[in-house]
Coordinates of C-alpha atoms in Angstrom, one line a residue:
M144 CA 1.9 -35.9 -20.2
S145 CA 0.8 -35.1 -16.7
H146 CA -0.8 -31.8 -15.6
P147 CA 0.0 -31.4 -11.9
A148 CA -1.9 -29.1 -9.6
P149 CA 0.0 -26.1 -8.3
P150 CA 1.6 -26.5 -4.9
P151 CA -1.3 -26.1 -2.5
A152 CA 0.1 -23.6 -0.1
L153 CA 1.2 -20.7 -2.3
V154 CA -0.3 -17.3 -1.5
P155 CA -1.3 -15.7 -3.8
A156 CA -2.2 -18.7 -6.0
P157 CA -0.1 -19.0 -9.2
R158 CA -1.7 -18.7 -12.6
R159 CA -1.0 -22.3 -13.5
A160 CA 1.2 -25.3 -13.2
L161 CA 2.7 -26.6 -16.4
P162 CA 3.3 -30.2 -17.5
T163 CA 6.8 -31.6 -16.7
A164 CA 9.1 -30.8 -19.6
P165 CA 10.0 -33.6 -22.0
G166 CA 13.0 -35.6 -21.0
R167 CA 12.8 -34.6 -17.3
A168 CA 12.0 -37.1 -14.6
P169 CA 9.0 -35.9 -12.6
G170 CA 9.3 -35.9 -8.9
R171 CA 13.1 -35.4 -8.7
A172 CA 13.4 -32.4 -6.5
P173 CA 16.6 -30.3 -6.4
V174 CA 18.2 -29.6 -3.0
L175 CA 19.8 -26.3 -1.9
D176 CA 22.9 -26.8 0.2
A177 CA 26.1 -25.1 1.2
D178 CA 27.5 -25.6 -2.4
T179 CA 24.5 -24.1 -4.2
T180 CA 25.4 -21.2 -6.4
I181 CA 23.4 -18.5 -8.2
E182 CA 23.8 -18.1 -11.9
E183 CA 23.2 -14.4 -12.4
P184 CA 23.6 -13.0 -16.0
P185 CA 23.6 -9.3 -16.6
G186 CA 20.3 -7.6 -15.5
T187 CA 19.5 -10.0 -12.7
T188 CA 21.5 -8.3 -9.9
A189 CA 18.4 -7.2 -7.9
A190 CA 17.0 -10.7 -7.7
A191 CA 20.4 -12.2 -6.9
R192 CA 21.0 -9.7 -4.2
W193 CA 17.6 -10.4 -2.6
L194 CA 18.2 -14.2 -2.7
R195 CA 21.6 -13.8 -1.2
G196 CA 20.7 -11.2 1.4
T197 CA 17.3 -12.4 2.5
L198 CA 16.8 -16.1 1.6
G199 CA 20.5 -17.1 2.2
P200 CA 20.6 -15.9 5.9
A201 CA 17.3 -17.7 6.7
L202 CA 18.6 -21.0 5.2
G203 CA 22.2 -20.6 6.5
L204 CA 23.5 -20.8 2.9
P205 CA 26.0 -18.4 1.3
L206 CA 24.6 -18.7 -2.3
P207 CA 27.7 -17.3 -4.0
P208 CA 27.8 -16.5 -7.8
H209 CA 28.2 -19.5 -10.0
H210 CA 31.5 -19.8 -11.8
P211 CA 32.5 -22.5 -14.3
G212 CA 34.0 -25.4 -12.5
S213 CA 32.3 -24.7 -9.2
P214 CA 31.5 -27.8 -7.2
S215 CA 27.8 -27.1 -6.8
R216 CA 25.4 -30.0 -7.3
T217 CA 22.5 -27.5 -7.5
R218 CA 22.3 -24.0 -8.9
V219 CA 19.7 -21.3 -8.9
R220 CA 19.6 -20.0 -12.4
L221 CA 18.2 -16.5 -13.1
A222 CA 17.2 -15.8 -16.7
L223 CA 16.0 -12.6 -18.4
V224 CA 14.2 -13.2 -21.6
P225 CA 12.5 -9.9 -22.8
D226 CA 10.8 -11.7 -25.7
L227 CA 8.7 -13.6 -23.2
A228 CA 6.9 -10.4 -22.0
G229 CA 3.8 -11.2 -24.0
E230 CA 3.7 -14.8 -23.1
L231 CA 4.2 -14.1 -19.3
G232 CA 1.8 -11.2 -19.1
G233 CA 4.3 -8.3 -18.9
P234 CA 7.3 -7.4 -16.7
E235 CA 5.9 -9.0 -13.5
G236 CA 5.3 -12.5 -15.0
Y237 CA 7.7 -15.4 -14.4
R238 CA 8.3 -19.1 -14.8
L239 CA 9.7 -21.3 -12.0
D240 CA 11.1 -24.6 -13.2
T241 CA 12.9 -27.3 -11.3
T242 CA 15.1 -30.2 -12.4
A243 CA 17.1 -32.6 -10.3
H244 CA 20.0 -30.1 -10.1
S245 CA 18.6 -26.7 -10.8
V246 CA 15.9 -24.2 -10.0
T247 CA 15.4 -21.8 -12.9
L248 CA 13.7 -18.5 -12.5
T249 CA 12.8 -16.9 -15.9
A250 CA 11.1 -13.6 -16.5
A251 CA 10.9 -10.9 -19.1
A252 CA 12.1 -8.2 -16.6
E253 CA 13.5 -7.8 -13.1
P254 CA 10.1 -7.5 -11.3
G255 CA 9.2 -11.0 -12.5
L256 CA 12.4 -12.5 -11.2
L257 CA 11.8 -11.0 -7.8
H258 CA 8.3 -12.4 -7.7
A259 CA 9.7 -15.8 -8.8
A260 CA 12.2 -15.6 -5.9
Q261 CA 9.3 -14.9 -3.4
T262 CA 7.6 -18.0 -4.7
L263 CA 10.8 -20.0 -4.2
R264 CA 10.9 -18.8 -0.7
Q265 CA 7.3 -20.1 -0.1
L266 CA 8.2 -23.4 -1.6
L267 CA 11.1 -23.8 0.9
G268 CA 8.8 -23.6 4.0
P269 CA 8.1 -21.2 6.9
E270 CA 11.8 -21.3 8.1
A271 CA 12.8 -19.5 4.9
F272 CA 10.9 -16.5 6.3
R273 CA 13.2 -16.0 9.3
R274 CA 16.3 -13.8 9.4
A275 CA 18.6 -16.5 10.6
P276 CA 18.6 -20.3 10.8
V277 CA 16.6 -21.9 13.7
T278 CA 17.9 -25.4 13.2
A279 CA 21.1 -27.1 12.1
R280 CA 19.5 -28.1 8.9
R281 CA 21.7 -27.5 5.8
H282 CA 19.8 -29.3 3.0
W283 CA 16.7 -27.6 1.6
P284 CA 14.7 -29.6 -0.9
V285 CA 12.6 -27.7 -3.4
P286 CA 9.4 -29.3 -4.6
A287 CA 9.5 -30.6 -8.2
V288 CA 7.3 -28.0 -9.9
T289 CA 7.0 -26.0 -13.1
L290 CA 5.0 -22.8 -12.6
E291 CA 3.9 -20.0 -14.9
D292 CA 2.6 -17.0 -13.1
G293 CA 1.8 -13.3 -13.5
P294 CA -0.6 -10.7 -12.1
R295 CA -4.2 -10.0 -13.1
F296 CA -4.0 -6.3 -12.2
R297 CA -1.2 -3.8 -12.5
W298 CA -1.9 -1.7 -9.4
R299 CA -1.9 -3.9 -6.3
G300 CA -1.6 -1.4 -3.5
L301 CA -1.6 -0.8 0.2
M302 CA -2.4 2.6 1.7
L303 CA -0.8 3.2 5.1
D304 CA -2.1 6.2 7.1
V305 CA 1.0 7.4 9.0
A306 CA -0.6 10.8 9.8
R307 CA -3.1 9.7 12.5
H308 CA -0.6 7.4 14.2
F309 CA 3.0 7.7 13.1
L310 CA 4.7 4.6 11.9
P311 CA 8.5 4.9 12.3
K312 CA 10.7 4.4 9.3
D313 CA 11.6 0.8 10.3
G314 CA 8.0 0.0 10.4
V315 CA 7.5 1.3 6.8
L316 CA 10.4 -0.7 5.6
R317 CA 9.0 -3.8 7.3
Y318 CA 5.7 -3.3 5.5
L319 CA 7.5 -3.0 2.2
D320 CA 9.0 -6.4 2.8
L321 CA 5.5 -7.8 3.7
M322 CA 4.1 -6.3 0.6
A323 CA 6.8 -7.9 -1.6
A324 CA 6.2 -11.2 0.1
H325 CA 2.6 -11.0 -1.1
K326 CA 3.5 -9.6 -4.6
L327 CA 1.9 -6.1 -3.9
N328 CA 3.6 -3.3 -5.8
V329 CA 2.2 0.2 -4.7
L330 CA 2.6 1.8 -1.3
H331 CA 0.4 4.8 -0.9
L332 CA 1.7 6.9 2.0
H333 CA -0.9 9.2 3.6
L334 CA 1.6 11.7 4.9
T335 CA -0.5 14.7 6.1
D336 CA -3.8 15.2 7.8
D337 CA -5.5 17.3 10.6
Q338 CA -3.7 15.2 13.2
G339 CA -0.1 15.3 11.9
W340 CA 2.3 16.3 9.2
R341 CA 4.9 13.6 8.6
I342 CA 7.2 14.8 5.8
E343 CA 10.2 17.2 6.3
I344 CA 9.9 20.2 4.0
R345 CA 13.1 22.4 4.2
S346 CA 11.4 25.5 2.8
H347 CA 8.7 25.4 5.6
P348 CA 10.3 23.9 8.7
R349 CA 7.4 24.6 11.0
L350 CA 5.4 21.9 9.2
T351 CA 7.4 19.4 11.2
E352 CA 8.5 21.5 14.1
V353 CA 4.9 22.3 15.0
G354 CA 2.7 20.2 12.7
S355 CA 4.2 16.8 13.4
W356 CA 3.2 16.7 17.1
R357 CA -0.2 16.8 18.9
P358 CA -0.5 17.3 22.6
R359 CA -2.7 14.2 23.3
T360 CA -4.6 11.5 21.5
K361 CA -8.1 10.2 21.7
I362 CA -8.2 6.5 22.6
G363 CA -10.7 4.7 20.5
H364 CA -13.4 6.3 18.3
R365 CA -14.1 10.0 18.6
A366 CA -17.2 9.2 20.8
S367 CA -14.8 7.7 23.4
A368 CA -14.2 9.6 26.6
L369 CA -10.7 8.2 26.9
W370 CA -7.5 10.1 26.2
E371 CA -3.8 9.4 26.2
E372 CA -2.4 12.5 27.9
K373 CA 1.0 12.6 26.2
P374 CA 2.3 14.1 23.0
H375 CA 2.2 11.9 19.9
G376 CA 4.1 12.4 16.7
G377 CA 7.1 12.1 14.5
F378 CA 8.1 12.6 10.9
Y379 CA 10.3 11.3 8.1
T380 CA 13.4 13.2 7.3
R381 CA 14.3 13.7 3.7
D382 CA 16.9 11.0 3.9
D383 CA 14.3 8.7 5.6
L384 CA 12.1 9.1 2.6
R385 CA 14.9 8.6 0.1
E386 CA 15.7 5.4 1.9
I387 CA 12.1 4.3 1.9
V388 CA 11.8 5.0 -1.9
A389 CA 15.1 3.2 -2.7
Y390 CA 14.1 0.2 -0.5
A391 CA 10.8 0.0 -2.2
A392 CA 12.3 0.4 -5.7
A393 CA 14.7 -2.5 -5.0
R394 CA 11.6 -4.6 -4.6
H395 CA 9.9 -2.9 -7.6
I396 CA 7.3 -1.2 -5.4
A397 CA 6.2 2.3 -6.3
V398 CA 5.7 4.8 -3.4
V399 CA 2.9 7.3 -4.0
P400 CA 2.9 10.2 -1.5
E401 CA -0.3 11.9 -0.4
I402 CA -0.4 15.6 0.6
D403 CA -3.9 16.6 1.5
I404 CA -5.4 19.6 -0.2
P405 CA -7.6 21.6 0.6
G406 CA -9.2 19.8 3.5
H407 CA -7.7 17.6 6.2
S408 CA -5.1 20.4 6.7
Q409 CA -5.3 21.6 10.3
A410 CA -1.8 20.4 11.1
A411 CA -0.4 22.6 8.3
I412 CA -2.6 25.6 9.5
A413 CA -1.4 25.1 13.1
A414 CA 2.2 25.5 11.8
Y415 CA 1.4 28.4 9.4
P416 CA -1.8 30.2 10.4
E417 CA -1.9 32.3 7.3
L418 CA -2.8 29.2 5.3
G419 CA -6.3 29.2 7.0
N420 CA -9.3 31.4 6.6
T421 CA -8.1 34.2 8.9
D422 CA -11.0 36.5 8.2
V423 CA -13.5 34.1 10.0
V424 CA -11.2 32.1 12.3
D425 CA -8.4 33.0 14.7
T426 CA -6.1 30.5 13.1
S427 CA -3.2 31.5 15.3
A428 CA -5.1 29.8 18.2
L429 CA -5.3 26.5 16.4
G430 CA -3.1 23.5 17.3
V431 CA -2.6 20.1 15.7
W432 CA -6.0 18.4 16.1
D433 CA -6.1 15.8 18.9
D434 CA -9.5 14.3 17.9
W435 CA -10.6 12.1 15.1
G436 CA -13.1 12.8 12.3
I437 CA -13.0 15.8 9.9
S438 CA -11.7 19.2 11.1
P439 CA -13.8 22.2 9.9
H440 CA -10.5 24.2 9.4
V441 CA -9.5 24.1 5.7
L442 CA -7.1 26.0 3.5
A443 CA -7.9 29.5 2.3
P444 CA -8.2 29.9 -1.4
T445 CA -5.5 32.5 -1.8
D446 CA -2.4 32.9 -4.0
T447 CA -0.3 32.6 -0.9
T448 CA -1.7 29.2 -0.1
L449 CA -1.2 28.0 -3.7
R450 CA 2.4 29.1 -3.8
F451 CA 3.0 27.5 -0.3
Y452 CA 1.8 24.1 -1.5
E453 CA 3.7 24.4 -4.8
E454 CA 6.8 24.8 -2.8
V455 CA 5.9 21.8 -0.7
L456 CA 5.2 19.7 -3.8
E457 CA 8.5 20.8 -5.4
E458 CA 10.3 19.1 -2.6
V459 CA 7.9 16.1 -2.7
L460 CA 8.7 15.6 -6.4
E461 CA 12.4 15.7 -5.6
L462 CA 12.0 13.0 -2.9
F463 CA 9.7 10.8 -4.9
P464 CA 11.3 10.7 -8.4
P465 CA 9.1 9.5 -11.3
D466 CA 11.5 6.7 -12.4
A467 CA 11.9 5.1 -8.9
A468 CA 10.0 2.0 -9.9
P469 CA 9.9 2.2 -13.7
F470 CA 8.4 -1.1 -14.5
T471 CA 5.2 -0.2 -12.6
G472 CA 4.8 3.3 -14.2
F473 CA 3.2 4.4 -10.9
S474 CA 6.0 6.4 -9.4
R475 CA 4.8 9.4 -11.5
F476 CA 1.6 9.7 -9.4
V477 CA 1.2 12.2 -6.6
H478 CA -2.0 12.0 -4.4
I479 CA -3.5 15.3 -3.4
G480 CA -6.4 13.9 -1.3
G481 CA -9.2 16.3 -2.2
D482 CA -11.8 14.6 0.0
E483 CA -14.0 15.5 2.9
C484 CA -13.5 19.3 2.7
P485 CA -16.1 21.1 4.9
K486 CA -17.3 24.4 3.2
D487 CA -18.6 26.3 6.2
E488 CA -15.5 28.6 6.6
W489 CA -15.6 29.4 2.9
R490 CA -19.3 30.3 3.1
R491 CA -18.5 32.7 5.9
S492 CA -15.3 34.1 4.4
P493 CA -15.5 37.4 2.5
A494 CA -12.2 36.6 0.8
A495 CA -13.4 33.1 -0.3
Q496 CA -16.7 34.5 -1.6
A497 CA -14.8 37.2 -3.5
R498 CA -12.6 34.5 -5.1
I499 CA -15.7 32.6 -6.2
R500 CA -17.1 35.7 -7.8
D501 CA -13.8 36.7 -9.5
L502 CA -13.3 33.3 -10.9
G503 CA -16.9 32.7 -11.9
L504 CA -17.0 29.5 -9.9
D505 CA -20.1 27.4 -9.0
G506 CA -20.1 28.2 -5.3
E507 CA -18.0 26.5 -2.7
D508 CA -18.0 23.1 -4.5
G509 CA -16.5 25.0 -7.5
L510 CA -13.9 26.4 -5.2
Q511 CA -12.7 23.0 -4.2
A512 CA -12.6 21.9 -7.8
W513 CA -10.5 25.0 -8.6
F514 CA -7.9 23.8 -6.0
V515 CA -7.8 20.4 -7.6
R516 CA -7.5 21.7 -11.2
H517 CA -4.7 24.1 -10.2
F518 CA -2.5 21.3 -8.9
D519 CA -3.6 19.0 -11.6
D520 CA -2.2 21.5 -14.1
W521 CA 0.9 22.2 -12.0
L522 CA 1.7 18.5 -11.7
T523 CA 1.0 17.7 -15.4
A524 CA 3.4 20.5 -16.4
R525 CA 6.1 18.7 -14.5
G526 CA 5.5 15.3 -16.1
R527 CA 3.5 13.9 -13.1
R528 CA 0.0 12.6 -12.7
L529 CA -2.5 13.7 -10.1
I530 CA -4.5 11.1 -8.3
G531 CA -7.1 11.9 -5.6
W532 CA -10.1 10.5 -3.8
D533 CA -13.3 10.3 -5.8
E534 CA -14.6 13.8 -4.6
I535 CA -12.1 15.3 -7.1
L536 CA -14.6 14.3 -9.9
E537 CA -16.8 17.1 -8.8
G538 CA -16.0 20.0 -11.1
G539 CA -14.3 18.0 -13.8
L540 CA -10.8 16.6 -14.2
A541 CA -7.9 17.0 -16.7
P542 CA -7.5 13.9 -19.0
G543 CA -4.4 12.6 -17.2
A544 CA -5.8 12.6 -13.6
A545 CA -6.7 9.4 -11.9
V546 CA -9.3 8.6 -9.2
S547 CA -9.1 6.5 -6.0
S548 CA -12.7 5.3 -5.7
W549 CA -13.5 5.0 -1.9
R550 CA -17.2 5.8 -1.5
G551 CA -18.2 2.6 -3.1
Y552 CA -17.7 1.7 -6.8
E553 CA -19.8 4.7 -8.2
G554 CA -16.9 7.2 -8.4
G555 CA -14.7 4.6 -10.2
I556 CA -17.5 3.8 -12.6
T557 CA -18.1 7.5 -13.4
A558 CA -14.3 8.1 -13.8
A559 CA -13.8 5.0 -16.0
R560 CA -16.7 6.0 -18.3
A561 CA -15.2 9.5 -18.6
G562 CA -11.8 8.0 -19.7
H563 CA -9.9 8.4 -16.4
D564 CA -7.8 5.7 -14.8
V565 CA -9.1 4.3 -11.6
V566 CA -7.8 2.6 -8.5
M567 CA -10.7 0.8 -6.7
C568 CA -10.7 0.9 -2.9
P569 CA -14.3 0.9 -1.9
E570 CA -14.8 1.4 1.8
R571 CA -17.2 -1.5 2.3
A572 CA -14.9 -4.0 0.6
V573 CA -11.2 -3.2 1.3
Y574 CA -10.9 -0.8 4.3
L575 CA -8.9 -2.9 6.6
D576 CA -9.5 -0.7 9.6
H577 CA -13.1 -2.1 9.5
R578 CA -13.8 -4.9 12.0
Q579 CA -13.2 -8.5 11.0
D580 CA -16.0 -10.1 13.0
P581 CA -19.2 -9.0 14.7
G582 CA -18.1 -10.5 18.1
P583 CA -17.7 -8.4 21.2
E584 CA -14.0 -9.2 21.5
E585 CA -12.9 -7.4 18.4
P586 CA -10.6 -4.5 19.4
V587 CA -12.2 -1.1 18.9
P588 CA -14.7 -2.2 16.4
I589 CA -14.9 0.2 13.5
G590 CA -17.2 0.2 10.4
F591 CA -18.7 -2.8 8.7
V592 CA -17.8 -6.4 9.2
R593 CA -15.4 -7.5 6.5
T594 CA -14.2 -11.1 7.1
L595 CA -11.3 -12.8 5.5
E596 CA -13.8 -14.4 3.1
D597 CA -15.3 -11.1 2.2
V598 CA -11.9 -9.7 1.2
H599 CA -11.1 -12.9 -0.8
R600 CA -14.3 -12.4 -2.8
F601 CA -13.4 -8.8 -3.7
A602 CA -13.8 -7.9 -7.4
P603 CA -12.1 -4.7 -8.5
V604 CA -14.0 -4.3 -11.8
P605 CA -17.7 -3.6 -11.6
P606 CA -19.9 -5.5 -14.1
E607 CA -21.5 -2.3 -15.3
L608 CA -18.3 -1.3 -17.2
T609 CA -17.7 -2.2 -20.8
E610 CA -14.5 -3.9 -21.7
E611 CA -13.1 -0.6 -23.0
Q612 CA -14.1 1.1 -19.8
A613 CA -12.8 -1.7 -17.6
A614 CA -9.4 -1.2 -19.1
H615 CA -9.2 2.0 -17.1
V616 CA -9.3 0.1 -13.8
L617 CA -5.6 -0.1 -13.0
G618 CA -6.3 -2.3 -10.0
A619 CA -7.1 -1.7 -6.4
Q620 CA -5.6 -1.0 -3.0
A621 CA -6.4 -1.9 0.6
N622 CA -6.6 1.1 2.9
V623 CA -5.4 1.1 6.5
W624 CA -6.6 4.2 8.4
T625 CA -5.0 4.3 11.8
E626 CA -7.1 6.5 14.1
V627 CA -7.6 3.5 16.4
M628 CA -4.3 1.8 15.6
E629 CA -1.8 3.1 18.1
D630 CA 1.2 0.8 17.2
Q631 CA 2.5 -1.7 14.7
G632 CA 0.8 -4.6 16.4
R633 CA -2.6 -3.0 15.9
V634 CA -1.8 -2.3 12.3
D635 CA -0.7 -6.0 11.9
Y636 CA -3.9 -7.2 13.5
Q637 CA -6.2 -5.2 11.1
A638 CA -4.1 -5.8 8.0
F639 CA -3.5 -9.5 8.4
P640 CA -4.5 -12.1 7.3
R641 CA -6.9 -10.0 5.1
L642 CA -4.0 -8.4 3.2
A643 CA -3.1 -11.9 2.0
A644 CA -6.6 -12.5 0.7
F645 CA -6.6 -9.0 -0.9
A646 CA -3.3 -9.8 -2.6
E647 CA -4.7 -13.0 -4.1
A648 CA -7.8 -11.2 -5.3
L649 CA -5.6 -8.8 -7.3
W650 CA -2.9 -11.2 -8.5
S651 CA -4.6 -14.6 -9.2
P652 CA -6.9 -15.4 -12.1
L653 CA -9.9 -16.2 -9.7
P654 CA -13.4 -17.0 -10.9
P655 CA -16.3 -14.5 -10.2
P656 CA -16.7 -13.8 -6.4
A657 CA -19.6 -16.2 -5.8
E658 CA -17.7 -19.1 -7.4
R659 CA -14.4 -18.7 -5.5
D660 CA -13.3 -21.7 -3.4
F661 CA -12.8 -20.0 -0.1
A662 CA -12.3 -23.4 1.7
E663 CA -9.4 -24.1 -0.6
F664 CA -7.9 -20.7 0.2
E665 CA -8.3 -21.4 3.9
S666 CA -6.4 -24.6 3.5
R667 CA -3.4 -22.7 2.0
M668 CA -3.7 -20.0 4.7
A669 CA -3.3 -22.8 7.3
V670 CA 0.3 -23.1 6.0
H671 CA 0.7 -19.3 5.3
Y672 CA 0.0 -18.5 9.0
A673 CA 3.3 -20.2 9.8
R674 CA 5.1 -17.9 7.4
L675 CA 3.5 -14.9 9.0
D676 CA 4.6 -16.2 12.4
A677 CA 8.2 -16.5 11.2
L678 CA 7.9 -12.9 9.9
G679 CA 6.7 -11.7 13.3
V680 CA 3.3 -10.5 12.1
A681 CA 0.7 -10.0 14.8
Y682 CA -2.2 -11.1 12.7
R683 CA -5.7 -11.9 13.8
P684 CA -5.9 -15.7 14.5
P685 CA -8.8 -17.6 12.7
G686 CA -10.4 -18.2 16.1
G687 CA -10.5 -14.6 17.2
P688 CA -8.1 -12.1 19.0
R689 CA -5.6 -13.3 21.5
P690 CA -6.2 -11.7 25.0
W691 CA -3.5 -9.1 24.5
Q692 CA -5.0 -8.1 21.1
R693 CA -8.3 -7.0 22.6
R694 CA -9.1 -3.5 23.9
P695 CA -11.9 -4.0 26.4
G696 CA -13.8 -0.8 27.3
V697 CA -12.5 1.2 24.4
R698 CA -15.4 2.5 22.3
G699 CA -15.5 2.0 18.6
R700 CA -18.1 2.7 15.9
P701 CA -19.5 -0.5 14.5
R702 CA -21.8 -0.2 11.6

């Protein structure tokens, strides 16, 4: 019995190819055509809808439901077999099997069927990634394969910073489609920061009336002398966010909102000055920050501030329901930031110092931990889970809280050893705003050089962890901070093709980083670039940026 290699151009690479089933003739490929139907038993509606609504228009095929007696030579068969969950590695695993007259997608749950459908799309070629046919072709052969596939890690995420540069709703929906195409399943939306507030809150309308717009924007790194002298901003209405969450859920992607507390809050203070430390700063004179970096203006540790943010989070919980993407289990999470909180205002504030004394806290660091613990308790009481950047470890965490480890692996190691769940996103490994090459033509070079190969060799689990501790590593996410990304094209350039390499590092059963065959991955990417072209992704070409992707004369911060 033969053991064929998996099709060479699938990204991320599947777990394994299986031998051809007994009694089936190898090499006889099914062909999708105008008569092809979809056999869709109960529970397979989401996958059938995606095939019919996304793949069908690209191929020019109607893909109607299969009925007994239909004239179809070939059918796409969807099968849910819950008992296969253990064999396929959980709800996201699947099998894709072809015979001469059928393509069978089998999974234990809906997410696996959708992943199988995405693999089928890749097998059909780059034209399957367009929105309408580009040729008169009406016959689409599917390679004769039998694949068994499933993810290595549960949390496979992308963080989009929509606070520094606003990404309109359609852009977010587009990125959800790009995530689904690469089998990613968590979108972390960074909704608030010093430079903008992006979520409509009915109880506090000035957060968007005032906080969502800044008067001008620094072009390049904060050391740059260049400015764009026009207002920048925008926000998502409540219905926009409901649409985003529903669109994500239909693709079994969880959306995790981030509301920054207590630092990175100047936009909120500009809208409601009483949230700031009014005894040391004239907060009424503050506007939404127009520069990059970390604002010194942070939230005041008052009961008024706590109640204000409780009211904000009450609306956040309504807009981001805990069961939106139930198979991931990650829709329960709410990110509260908790990072980079300057303490100078608290040191100078009599009110803050009185609070420290009254609560018996360990100085200003203890005051920040008090903020985190308050909202940890508040979210836990409502059946949610707090997650924050690794600074929230300072002062101790409740058992259910999780940590996004960004300052290297150390925070994640500490958290996992203490029994906390961890999402690994170390800056030097998976910050996609960092430059991709040391060459002078990279647009606004930020941070460390992280090439496509570097990202492909990313390993989320540090070797220092025991097997029991490593089980707390839920997975990882790639972070896209947008200070120097003024539009969708710049986001595309920084994210791709590295996001494809990241997706493979999280999905596929790769060997240790030093043993990975990057040349083989590059050979598959040579085909995958054509898919990205069909999707309209403005990725960085292997040979370097195209002329219009460069930003000559705009200062960055290479490290």
